[in-house]
XYZ file of C-alpha atoms in Angstrom:
397
model
C 53.195 188.815 43.820
C 52.886 186.416 46.266
C 49.455 183.840 45.876
C 48.809 181.122 48.632
C 52.217 181.652 49.696
C 53.536 180.986 46.349
C 55.901 184.060 45.103
C 54.968 184.259 40.975
C 56.642 186.683 38.410
C 55.557 187.320 34.912
C 59.184 186.761 33.577
C 59.633 184.662 30.593
C 62.743 182.955 30.999
C 63.214 182.562 27.202
C 61.958 186.135 26.098
C 64.309 188.147 24.271
C 64.333 190.367 27.128
C 65.648 187.568 29.357
C 68.462 186.183 27.121
C 69.928 189.866 26.604
C 69.530 190.900 30.249
C 70.190 187.880 32.081
C 71.976 189.034 34.935
C 69.484 191.805 35.701
C 66.687 189.277 35.345
C 68.121 186.785 37.704
C 68.812 189.549 40.157
C 65.177 190.527 40.159
C 64.211 186.733 40.721
C 66.754 185.500 43.060
C 65.957 188.284 45.166
C 62.339 188.188 45.646
C 62.177 184.501 46.684
C 64.176 181.252 46.337
C 61.576 179.718 44.587
C 59.840 181.901 41.862
C 56.552 180.016 39.709
C 56.784 181.648 36.274
C 53.191 181.151 34.147
C 54.639 182.222 31.440
C 57.009 179.196 31.287
C 55.037 176.970 33.742
C 57.940 176.543 35.675
C 59.267 176.588 39.058
C 62.571 178.712 39.007
C 65.126 178.102 42.068
C 67.138 180.771 42.291
C 69.639 180.505 45.130
C 73.196 178.783 44.898
C 72.573 176.541 48.215
C 69.044 175.537 46.777
C 70.426 174.930 43.222
C 73.757 173.051 44.729
C 71.123 170.715 46.778
C 68.882 170.160 43.910
C 71.763 168.975 42.082
C 73.123 166.719 44.487
C 69.172 164.827 45.058
C 68.240 163.405 41.420
C 65.996 161.170 43.246
C 64.119 164.301 44.045
C 65.082 166.676 41.062
C 64.854 163.871 38.012
C 66.676 164.793 34.700
C 63.940 163.781 32.576
C 63.014 166.877 32.176
C 66.318 167.978 31.350
C 64.832 170.234 28.566
C 61.955 172.719 28.592
C 59.691 170.972 26.138
C 58.518 167.264 26.148
C 59.614 166.529 22.664
C 63.322 167.349 22.950
C 62.775 165.652 26.785
C 62.127 162.197 25.032
C 64.380 162.714 22.283
C 67.429 162.758 25.028
C 65.739 159.815 26.522
C 68.631 157.143 26.714
C 71.683 159.409 27.259
C 73.309 160.351 30.128
C 72.374 163.970 30.013
C 68.570 163.185 30.585
C 69.291 159.380 32.855
C 68.946 159.152 36.419
C 70.538 156.226 38.578
C 71.092 153.520 38.070
C 70.751 153.951 33.906
C 73.179 157.021 34.447
C 76.129 155.212 35.647
C 76.952 153.026 32.398
C 76.076 155.928 29.947
C 78.333 158.511 32.103
C 80.951 155.810 32.178
C 81.687 155.842 28.427
C 82.040 159.627 28.187
C 84.123 159.872 31.395
C 86.338 156.930 30.313
C 87.059 158.867 27.371
C 87.607 162.250 28.715
C 89.136 161.189 31.777
C 92.555 163.112 33.339
C 94.602 160.728 32.260
C 93.388 160.756 28.484
C 93.131 164.551 28.670
C 97.123 164.661 30.406
C 98.287 162.929 27.294
C 96.399 165.524 24.950
C 97.891 168.627 27.168
C 100.938 169.329 24.795
C 99.374 169.102 21.531
C 96.237 171.239 22.764
C 98.619 174.155 24.459
C 101.285 173.787 21.502
C 98.002 174.535 19.048
C 96.939 177.547 21.396
C 100.093 178.970 21.640
C 100.589 179.256 17.767
C 96.989 180.409 16.989
C 97.212 183.544 19.546
C 100.674 184.260 18.088
C 99.168 184.417 14.505
C 96.596 186.473 15.553
C 97.830 188.949 17.886
C 100.283 189.806 15.565
C 97.859 191.394 13.160
C 97.008 193.914 15.796
C 92.889 193.162 15.832
C 90.992 190.240 14.714
C 87.256 189.191 15.136
C 87.407 187.397 18.407
C 84.430 185.093 18.092
C 85.206 183.475 14.415
C 88.874 183.457 14.338
C 89.606 182.450 17.853
C 86.699 181.361 20.218
C 84.935 179.159 17.372
C 87.882 178.034 15.461
C 89.646 176.279 18.314
C 87.534 174.496 20.070
C 85.812 173.138 16.735
C 88.984 172.241 15.245
C 90.026 170.336 18.397
C 86.669 168.640 19.021
C 86.019 167.667 15.534
C 89.407 166.016 16.094
C 88.537 164.399 18.978
C 85.483 162.983 17.696
C 87.337 161.744 14.642
C 84.490 163.562 12.423
C 86.529 163.790 9.012
C 85.253 165.481 5.349
C 82.361 167.539 4.374
C 80.780 166.708 7.927
C 83.143 169.092 9.718
C 81.203 171.913 8.313
C 78.223 171.556 9.497
C 79.048 170.436 12.973
C 78.866 174.027 14.751
C 75.345 174.922 13.205
C 73.753 171.630 14.126
C 75.522 171.730 17.769
C 73.730 175.573 18.782
C 70.613 174.562 17.108
C 70.352 171.498 19.376
C 70.921 174.140 22.236
C 67.780 176.412 21.306
C 65.869 172.860 21.364
C 66.631 172.571 24.956
C 64.380 175.837 25.656
C 60.472 175.676 24.899
C 59.295 175.164 21.630
C 59.222 179.119 20.651
C 60.397 180.551 17.486
C 64.045 179.807 17.964
C 63.151 176.224 18.536
C 61.022 176.044 15.742
C 63.692 177.625 13.275
C 66.225 175.307 14.766
C 64.378 172.077 14.157
C 65.231 171.497 10.684
C 68.830 171.984 11.385
C 69.239 170.225 14.511
C 67.297 167.114 12.853
C 70.084 166.678 10.405
C 72.050 166.270 13.437
C 69.590 163.485 15.013
C 69.703 161.728 11.834
C 73.520 161.533 11.152
C 74.267 160.607 15.050
C 70.829 158.108 15.125
C 70.710 156.616 11.800
C 73.408 157.206 9.412
C 76.511 157.171 11.259
C 78.948 154.244 11.351
C 82.108 153.779 13.591
C 84.350 153.357 10.512
C 83.249 156.765 9.504
C 85.241 157.813 12.722
C 88.921 158.163 12.724
C 90.722 155.365 14.133
C 91.914 155.923 17.763
C 89.270 159.062 18.714
C 86.877 159.251 20.908
C 84.169 158.168 18.767
C 85.541 155.106 17.154
C 85.957 154.070 20.861
C 82.560 154.913 22.094
C 81.741 152.477 18.836
C 83.728 150.244 19.863
C 82.183 149.944 23.268
C 78.678 149.565 21.563
C 80.238 146.768 19.733
C 81.681 144.677 22.743
C 78.013 145.309 24.676
C 79.439 147.761 26.984
C 76.350 149.658 25.965
C 73.481 149.686 23.025
C 74.129 150.750 19.806
C 71.227 153.225 20.366
C 73.262 154.676 23.000
C 76.360 155.088 20.901
C 74.709 157.847 18.885
C 73.062 159.338 21.870
C 76.500 159.947 23.238
C 78.084 161.372 19.903
C 75.309 163.582 19.624
C 75.837 164.647 23.173
C 79.314 165.525 22.640
C 78.856 167.044 19.132
C 75.688 169.344 20.599
C 77.510 170.351 24.343
C 81.053 169.839 23.379
C 81.813 172.894 21.889
C 78.974 176.060 21.993
C 79.236 176.275 25.763
C 83.177 176.353 25.338
C 83.051 178.563 22.441
C 80.811 180.805 24.733
C 83.433 180.904 27.460
C 86.477 181.699 25.326
C 84.499 184.802 23.902
C 83.358 185.758 27.590
C 86.934 185.558 29.019
C 88.314 188.034 25.871
C 85.733 190.410 27.032
C 86.280 190.447 30.687
C 90.167 190.641 30.593
C 89.510 193.381 27.819
C 87.186 195.072 30.091
C 89.291 194.705 33.443
C 92.810 195.722 32.298
C 93.624 195.387 36.403
C 92.744 192.093 36.560
C 94.872 191.133 33.042
C 97.699 192.910 34.259
C 97.411 190.189 37.582
C 97.339 187.665 35.115
C 100.266 188.402 33.199
C 102.193 188.997 36.278
C 101.439 185.778 37.866
C 100.362 183.131 34.925
C 99.605 180.547 38.141
C 95.959 182.438 38.078
C 94.909 181.162 34.664
C 92.722 178.135 36.336
C 91.019 180.960 38.910
C 90.467 183.200 35.739
C 88.544 180.574 34.031
C 86.773 179.812 37.241
C 86.048 183.551 37.558
C 84.277 183.778 34.241
C 82.440 180.723 34.500
C 80.939 182.154 37.642
C 80.577 185.810 36.446
C 79.280 184.827 32.890
C 77.938 181.133 33.096
C 77.548 180.044 29.507
C 74.384 178.063 30.064
C 72.582 179.738 32.927
C 69.327 177.658 33.306
C 68.649 173.455 33.259
C 65.467 171.801 33.423
C 64.819 168.905 36.156
C 61.351 167.477 37.048
C 59.979 166.997 40.259
C 59.524 163.535 41.340
C 57.621 164.450 44.551
C 56.170 167.351 46.645
C 59.422 169.405 47.291
C 59.812 172.141 50.287
C 62.408 174.577 49.684
C 62.486 177.304 52.092
C 58.780 176.857 52.818
C 58.080 177.034 49.191
C 56.222 173.500 47.831
C 57.359 172.621 44.372
C 54.608 169.897 43.247
C 55.154 166.457 42.182
C 55.653 166.430 38.728
C 55.984 169.852 37.806
C 58.773 171.555 35.416
C 61.775 173.069 37.621
C 64.273 175.698 36.405
C 67.532 175.595 38.069
C 69.072 179.086 37.630
C 72.956 178.227 37.410
C 73.799 181.743 36.442
C 71.745 183.376 39.331
C 73.418 181.070 41.959
C 76.489 182.029 40.597
C 75.629 185.616 41.430
C 74.202 185.262 44.649
C 75.551 187.319 47.389
C 74.726 185.226 49.775
C 77.435 183.197 48.626
C 80.069 185.234 47.063
C 80.858 188.588 48.100
C 80.522 191.295 45.450
C 79.437 188.831 43.019
C 79.433 191.598 40.259
C 82.807 192.075 40.593
C 85.311 190.431 38.182
C 88.077 189.361 40.222
C 90.299 186.174 39.155
C 92.096 186.279 42.813
C 88.496 184.877 44.101
C 88.928 181.152 42.968
C 85.332 180.176 42.895
C 86.243 176.806 42.602
C 82.493 176.034 43.606
C 80.921 177.726 41.091
C 78.206 176.087 39.126
C 79.410 176.733 35.878
C 79.908 173.131 35.241
C 77.077 172.022 36.898
C 77.468 169.975 40.334
C 76.920 166.072 41.005
C 76.381 163.581 38.962
C 75.132 165.434 35.954
C 78.342 168.014 36.620
C 79.812 168.813 32.748
C 81.620 165.335 31.657
C 83.475 167.545 29.332
C 85.106 169.838 31.608
C 88.675 168.377 31.551
C 88.608 169.058 27.936
C 87.040 172.509 28.198
C 89.914 173.461 30.954
C 92.684 172.294 28.602
C 91.296 174.292 25.614
C 90.547 177.484 27.668
C 93.768 177.301 29.823
C 96.027 177.157 27.026
C 94.370 179.979 25.006
C 94.479 182.148 28.182
C 97.617 181.475 29.242
C 99.189 181.986 25.730
C 97.421 185.269 25.607
C 98.536 186.295 28.667
C 101.953 185.703 27.752
C 102.148 187.447 24.129
C 99.709 190.497 24.543
C 100.836 193.670 26.316
C 97.611 195.114 26.424
C 94.181 195.194 23.918
C 91.139 196.819 23.641
C 87.361 195.306 23.197
C 85.553 197.089 20.524
C 82.085 196.476 18.988
C 80.405 193.383 20.839
C 77.333 191.790 19.702
C 75.138 189.078 21.414
C 73.784 186.231 19.609
C 70.327 184.995 21.191
C 70.062 181.070 22.085
C 67.401 180.046 24.084
C 70.450 177.761 26.358
C 73.635 179.589 26.206
C 74.362 182.944 26.105
C 77.365 183.620 23.329
C 78.641 186.518 21.471
C 77.728 186.744 17.620
C 81.095 188.619 17.215
C 83.600 190.503 19.534
C 86.126 192.752 18.118
C 89.414 192.914 19.398
C 91.570 195.984 18.475
C 94.747 197.700 19.485
C 96.718 194.739 20.631
C 100.024 195.662 21.627
C 102.522 192.673 22.030
C 104.451 191.628 24.936
C 108.178 193.072 24.715
C 109.326 189.347 24.329
C 107.312 189.524 20.937
C 107.473 192.875 20.011
């Protein structure tokens, strides 16, 4: 529906139907217009690849002070690199990138790959396993908790804390309301209770604490940054590992290509992120009237950048619905783009590359059984994935 030159839709970005049918809904919006106003959410959705990438390149016009879709969470996120604009963004981001730099990641690669290899070998020999709990969740959780330096009983709380925090990036719907008490425990721990001495020596968490002690960042920012790593460092990686298992299992021709040419591991991840964007929408705040292909997004409006829609835009990618690991879509939006591109993508790549490489090495074939999706306002995880009828590669049979 077009009103005064603005295309409107009754779609609710955060309804159960949209969460369960994201690609179908995003296709409808994308093919309707480059910008669609959604009264149900009071947001202006940017739907096409080039427009989304342009917006991510322009933090002056598209501020991250409304990265969430409710004012309470945007207030809580104030002071984090996720919700900061230049010049405040630079120092906050630097603390993250210094500890997650390519050099730091290189030193971790051998250990992460060895752990991935052992996990895959153990699971594959069983002939079947639960893909989410046994692999997609277990592996990144153990890696990230060690990285942050979290010890003791707290380790069991981190995963539900992170998932709740992602729910709260959406509007204050029923899912967010239910997540508030759980996420509140995370906020309380990171902002009030946590001390550097609680974190293991040499960990990223301890290094960030020491940066605060030196005065490089505020002590308040220390809690925010650790909170960010915990909330975002696992959930999207967990979702992507699950997606990789499902897509490779449902497309045995592509799995065969990967087994024949292990150099396609990196391209496999980019294609998984493109086709199944783990966090397919993020918010921004329009700081002025913005003209996108003739539609004016008004100053002060909440904007929804539909990463998952841009990644499926046929104006950008040929046959975007096809899972093709030779596509090598390195310019996908799965990790975002610009100054807010995922700071932890180096770690995510190491974890997922290690698992995918080991999986292709040790498994000849497998099947996907029952798959159950879990509803989250911001991510698209599976609740469970049945991995069955695993045939080991000949070198392991």
